[in-house]
């Protein structure tokens, strides 16, 4: 939408440049005066379709981890429109939000990038997506809870805390009572380590706090959760960002000011020609017009 407003300005610039190349105008032609109309972003958006906005994450999503049968969800996306927003969940990749609005610059952004599992009571309970778009002093994040369903569908989206979203995703892949258990998906060495840890807890050789910390370490080694000190890798940007891309109202305003200065320069050149009858290519009255339409 921002690019649309600059497009109108360029129309004026191009037409003005063409004036230098025009020949004399026939007396049977009707001249059209240059009309300088303000750019009205508020009204233009009702007639122009919303332009898709490219979204670029700041970090890479983590590799797939968890129950192998959930790998079937990788590469697929599921959407839900709720409260004038379209939410799109791409399991093990990202979650995005798109405002379904006719205003000139509807919000489209990344709510989170897949990072790890939330494991509760030996069960893969939710997928955690973090490092979404900035929201005040923090980044947006999402917790996606998996529940049994007859088909794959994003069922519900909520925002219990500002910029922290909760989703419910239903799928037949988790209907079996053991489908989300952690222990069966560990390697033999990791299972043995967990067995030993359970024995130490039973013999009261470790505290509950120590038990949870060491169990978290086992989950880290399996790739199910991240080390609290570990940060996701920066995203590989395969796009080139140009300083003149019209990604916001501010960039549009900057370009408008630049183009307005160019127009003023062209006006000065045209006025100098008007003051010199020998350079009048537009008619004997010396007025400046965009283009001509044959008279009917």
Coordinates of C-alpha atoms in Angstrom, one line a residue:
X1 CA 0.0 0.0 0.0
X2 CA 2.9 2.4 0.8
X3 CA 4.4 1.7 -2.6
X4 CA 1.0 2.6 -4.2
X5 CA 1.2 6.2 -2.9
X6 CA 4.7 6.7 -4.4
X7 CA 3.5 5.2 -7.7
X8 CA 1.1 8.2 -8.1
X9 CA 4.0 10.6 -7.5
X10 CA 6.1 8.9 -10.1
X11 CA 3.2 9.3 -12.5
X12 CA 3.5 13.0 -12.1
X13 CA 7.3 13.0 -12.5
X14 CA 7.2 10.9 -15.7
X15 CA 4.5 13.0 -17.2
X16 CA 6.5 16.2 -16.4
X17 CA 9.6 14.7 -18.1
X18 CA 7.6 13.8 -21.2
X19 CA 6.8 17.5 -21.6
X20 CA 10.4 18.1 -22.7
X21 CA 10.0 15.6 -25.5
X22 CA 6.5 16.7 -26.8
X23 CA 6.0 18.6 -29.9
X24 CA 3.5 21.4 -30.4
X25 CA -0.1 20.8 -29.4
X26 CA -2.8 20.9 -32.0
X27 CA -5.4 23.7 -31.6
X28 CA -8.1 21.1 -31.7
X29 CA -6.8 19.4 -28.6
X30 CA -8.1 20.1 -25.1
X31 CA -5.4 20.7 -22.6
X32 CA -5.6 19.3 -19.1
X33 CA -4.2 21.2 -16.2
X34 CA -1.7 19.7 -13.7
X35 CA -3.6 18.9 -10.6
X36 CA -1.6 18.4 -7.4
X37 CA -3.8 16.3 -5.2
X38 CA -2.7 15.2 -1.7
X39 CA -2.0 11.5 -1.2
X40 CA -4.9 10.0 0.8
X41 CA -3.7 6.8 2.3
X42 CA -6.9 6.5 4.4
X43 CA -9.2 6.4 1.3
X44 CA -7.0 4.5 -1.1
X45 CA -6.9 1.4 1.0
X46 CA -10.6 0.8 0.4
X47 CA -10.1 0.3 -3.4
X48 CA -6.8 -1.5 -3.4
X49 CA -6.2 -5.1 -2.3
X50 CA -3.9 -5.7 0.6
X51 CA -0.3 -6.4 -0.5
X52 CA 1.3 -9.5 1.0
X53 CA 4.0 -8.7 3.4
X54 CA 7.2 -10.8 3.6
X55 CA 8.1 -12.0 7.1
X56 CA 11.6 -12.6 8.1
X57 CA 12.5 -14.5 11.3
X58 CA 15.4 -13.4 13.5
X59 CA 16.4 -17.0 14.5
X60 CA 16.3 -20.4 12.9
X61 CA 13.8 -22.9 14.1
X62 CA 15.1 -25.9 15.9
X63 CA 15.4 -29.3 14.2
X64 CA 12.5 -31.7 14.5
X65 CA 12.5 -33.6 17.8
X66 CA 9.9 -35.6 19.6
X67 CA 7.8 -38.7 18.7
X68 CA 8.8 -39.8 15.2
X69 CA 5.1 -40.1 14.0
X70 CA 4.7 -36.4 14.4
X71 CA 7.2 -35.8 11.6
X72 CA 4.3 -36.1 9.2
X73 CA 3.3 -32.6 10.3
X74 CA 6.6 -31.0 9.2
X75 CA 6.2 -28.8 6.1
X76 CA 2.4 -28.5 6.6
X77 CA 0.6 -25.4 7.9
X78 CA -2.9 -25.0 9.5
X79 CA -4.8 -21.8 9.8
X80 CA -7.7 -20.4 11.9
X81 CA -9.5 -17.0 11.6
X82 CA -10.5 -15.7 15.0
X83 CA -11.4 -12.2 16.1
X84 CA -10.4 -10.5 12.8
X85 CA -7.0 -12.3 12.8
X86 CA -5.8 -15.2 10.7
X87 CA -3.4 -17.4 12.6
X88 CA -1.2 -19.9 10.8
X89 CA 0.6 -22.7 12.6
X90 CA 3.4 -24.6 10.8
X91 CA 4.4 -27.3 13.3
X92 CA 8.1 -27.4 14.2
X93 CA 8.7 -24.3 12.2
X94 CA 6.7 -21.1 13.1
X95 CA 3.5 -19.4 14.0
X96 CA 2.3 -16.2 12.2
X97 CA -0.6 -13.8 12.6
X98 CA -2.3 -11.7 9.8
X99 CA -4.8 -9.0 10.6
X100 CA -7.9 -9.3 8.4
X101 CA -8.5 -5.6 8.1
X102 CA -9.0 -3.0 5.3
X103 CA -6.9 -0.4 7.0
X104 CA -3.9 0.8 5.1
X105 CA -1.3 -1.2 7.0
X106 CA -2.8 -4.3 8.6
X107 CA -0.5 -6.2 11.0
X108 CA 1.3 -9.3 9.7
X109 CA 4.0 -10.8 11.9
X110 CA 5.7 -13.8 13.4
X111 CA 4.4 -14.9 16.8
X112 CA 7.1 -17.4 17.4
X113 CA 9.8 -19.7 16.0
X114 CA 9.8 -23.4 17.1
X115 CA 12.4 -24.0 19.8
X116 CA 11.5 -26.9 22.1
X117 CA 9.0 -29.0 23.9
X118 CA 7.2 -28.4 27.2
X119 CA 7.4 -31.7 29.0
X120 CA 5.1 -32.4 31.9
X121 CA 4.9 -35.7 33.8
X122 CA 6.9 -37.6 31.2
X123 CA 4.7 -36.3 28.4
X124 CA 5.2 -34.1 25.4
X125 CA 2.5 -31.6 26.3
X126 CA 3.1 -28.5 24.1
X127 CA 5.4 -27.1 21.4
X128 CA 7.1 -23.9 22.4
X129 CA 7.6 -21.1 19.9
X130 CA 9.7 -18.1 20.9
X131 CA 11.5 -15.1 19.4
X132 CA 8.5 -13.7 17.6
X133 CA 8.2 -10.1 16.7
X134 CA 9.0 -7.6 19.3
X135 CA 6.1 -6.6 21.6
X136 CA 7.1 -3.7 23.9
X137 CA 10.0 -4.9 26.0
X138 CA 9.8 -8.6 25.0
X139 CA 9.2 -10.9 22.0
X140 CA 6.0 -12.7 21.2
X141 CA 5.8 -16.4 22.0
X142 CA 3.3 -19.2 21.6
X143 CA 2.6 -22.5 23.4
X144 CA 0.8 -25.0 21.2
X145 CA -0.9 -27.8 23.1
X146 CA -1.6 -31.1 21.2
X147 CA -4.9 -32.8 21.7
X148 CA -6.6 -35.8 20.1
X149 CA -8.9 -35.0 17.2
X150 CA -10.4 -36.7 14.2
X151 CA -8.4 -34.4 11.8
X152 CA -5.5 -32.0 11.8
X153 CA -6.9 -28.6 12.8
X154 CA -5.9 -25.5 14.7
X155 CA -8.9 -25.3 17.1
X156 CA -8.3 -22.3 19.4
X157 CA -6.1 -19.3 19.9
X158 CA -6.0 -17.2 23.0
X159 CA -3.7 -14.6 24.6
X160 CA -3.8 -15.2 28.3
X161 CA -0.9 -12.8 28.8
X162 CA -0.1 -9.9 26.5
X163 CA 2.0 -11.1 23.6
X164 CA 2.0 -14.7 25.0
X165 CA -0.4 -16.9 23.0
X166 CA -1.9 -20.2 23.7
X167 CA -3.1 -22.5 20.9
X168 CA -4.8 -25.9 20.8
X169 CA -4.0 -28.1 17.9
X170 CA -6.0 -31.3 17.4
X171 CA -4.6 -34.3 15.4
X172 CA -5.3 -38.0 15.2
X173 CA -1.6 -38.6 15.6
X174 CA -1.8 -38.1 19.4
X175 CA -4.9 -40.1 20.2
X176 CA -3.1 -43.2 21.4
X177 CA -2.6 -43.1 25.1
X178 CA 1.2 -43.6 24.7
X179 CA 1.6 -41.4 21.7
X180 CA 3.2 -38.5 23.6
X181 CA 5.2 -40.3 26.2
X182 CA 8.9 -39.2 26.4
X183 CA 10.6 -42.3 27.8
X184 CA 9.9 -44.7 24.9
X185 CA 11.5 -42.2 22.5
X186 CA 14.8 -41.9 24.3
X187 CA 17.8 -43.9 23.4
X188 CA 18.8 -46.9 25.4
X189 CA 21.6 -44.9 27.1
X190 CA 19.2 -42.1 28.0
X191 CA 16.7 -44.5 29.3
X192 CA 19.3 -46.2 31.5
X193 CA 20.4 -42.8 32.8
X194 CA 16.8 -42.0 33.7
X195 CA 16.4 -45.3 35.4
X196 CA 19.4 -44.7 37.5
X197 CA 18.1 -41.2 38.4
X198 CA 14.8 -42.6 39.5
X199 CA 16.7 -45.0 41.8
X200 CA 18.7 -42.2 43.3
X201 CA 15.5 -40.3 44.0
X202 CA 13.9 -43.3 45.6
X203 CA 16.9 -43.8 47.8
X204 CA 16.8 -40.0 48.6
X205 CA 20.3 -39.5 47.3
X206 CA 19.0 -36.4 45.3
X207 CA 16.5 -33.8 46.2
X208 CA 13.4 -33.1 44.1
X209 CA 15.1 -30.0 42.7
X210 CA 18.2 -31.9 41.8
X211 CA 16.1 -34.6 40.2
X212 CA 14.3 -32.1 38.0
X213 CA 17.6 -30.5 37.0
X214 CA 19.3 -33.8 36.0
X215 CA 16.1 -35.0 34.2
X216 CA 16.2 -31.7 32.2
X217 CA 19.8 -32.5 31.3
X218 CA 18.6 -35.9 29.9
X219 CA 15.9 -34.1 27.8
X220 CA 18.6 -31.6 26.6
X221 CA 20.8 -34.5 25.4
X222 CA 17.8 -35.9 23.5
X223 CA 17.2 -32.5 21.9
X224 CA 13.7 -32.1 23.3
X225 CA 14.5 -29.0 25.3
X226 CA 17.1 -26.2 25.1
X227 CA 19.8 -25.5 27.6
X228 CA 18.6 -22.3 29.4
X229 CA 22.0 -20.7 28.4
X230 CA 21.7 -21.8 24.8
X231 CA 20.4 -19.4 22.2
X232 CA 18.9 -20.3 18.9
X233 CA 21.0 -19.7 15.8
X234 CA 20.4 -16.4 13.9
X235 CA 18.2 -16.9 10.9
X236 CA 19.9 -17.1 7.5
X237 CA 18.6 -14.1 5.5
X238 CA 18.2 -15.2 1.9
X239 CA 16.7 -11.9 1.0
X240 CA 18.2 -8.5 0.3
X241 CA 16.7 -5.6 2.2
X242 CA 16.8 -2.4 0.2
X243 CA 16.7 1.0 2.0
X244 CA 14.0 2.2 -0.4
X245 CA 11.6 -0.7 0.2
X246 CA 8.2 0.7 1.2
X247 CA 7.7 -1.4 4.3
X248 CA 6.1 1.3 6.5
X249 CA 4.4 4.7 6.4
X250 CA 7.7 6.3 7.5
X251 CA 9.6 5.0 4.5
X252 CA 6.7 6.1 2.2
X253 CA 6.9 9.6 3.7
X254 CA 10.7 9.7 3.2
X255 CA 10.3 8.8 -0.4
X256 CA 7.5 11.3 -0.8
X257 CA 9.7 14.1 0.4
X258 CA 12.5 13.0 -2.0
X259 CA 10.1 12.8 -5.0
X260 CA 8.5 16.1 -4.0
X261 CA 11.9 17.7 -4.2
X262 CA 12.4 16.3 -7.6
X263 CA 9.0 17.6 -8.7
X264 CA 10.0 21.1 -7.5
X265 CA 13.2 20.9 -9.5
X266 CA 11.2 20.0 -12.6
X267 CA 8.8 22.8 -12.0
X268 CA 11.6 25.3 -11.8
X269 CA 13.0 24.0 -15.1
X270 CA 9.6 24.2 -16.7
X271 CA 9.0 27.7 -15.4
X272 CA 12.3 28.8 -16.9
X273 CA 11.1 27.6 -20.3
X274 CA 7.8 29.3 -19.9
X275 CA 9.6 32.6 -19.4
X276 CA 11.4 32.0 -22.7
X277 CA 8.9 32.0 -25.6
X278 CA 11.5 30.4 -27.8
X279 CA 11.3 27.2 -25.7
X280 CA 7.5 26.9 -25.6
X281 CA 6.7 23.4 -26.9
X282 CA 3.2 23.3 -25.4
X283 CA 1.1 26.1 -26.9
X284 CA 1.3 29.9 -27.3
X285 CA 0.0 30.7 -23.9
X286 CA 3.0 29.0 -22.3
X287 CA 1.0 27.0 -19.8
X288 CA 2.2 23.6 -18.6
X289 CA -0.1 20.6 -19.1
X290 CA 0.3 16.8 -18.5
X291 CA -1.1 15.5 -21.7
X292 CA -3.8 16.2 -24.3
X293 CA -7.0 14.5 -25.2
X294 CA -8.5 15.0 -28.7
X295 CA -11.5 17.3 -28.7
X296 CA -14.9 15.7 -29.5

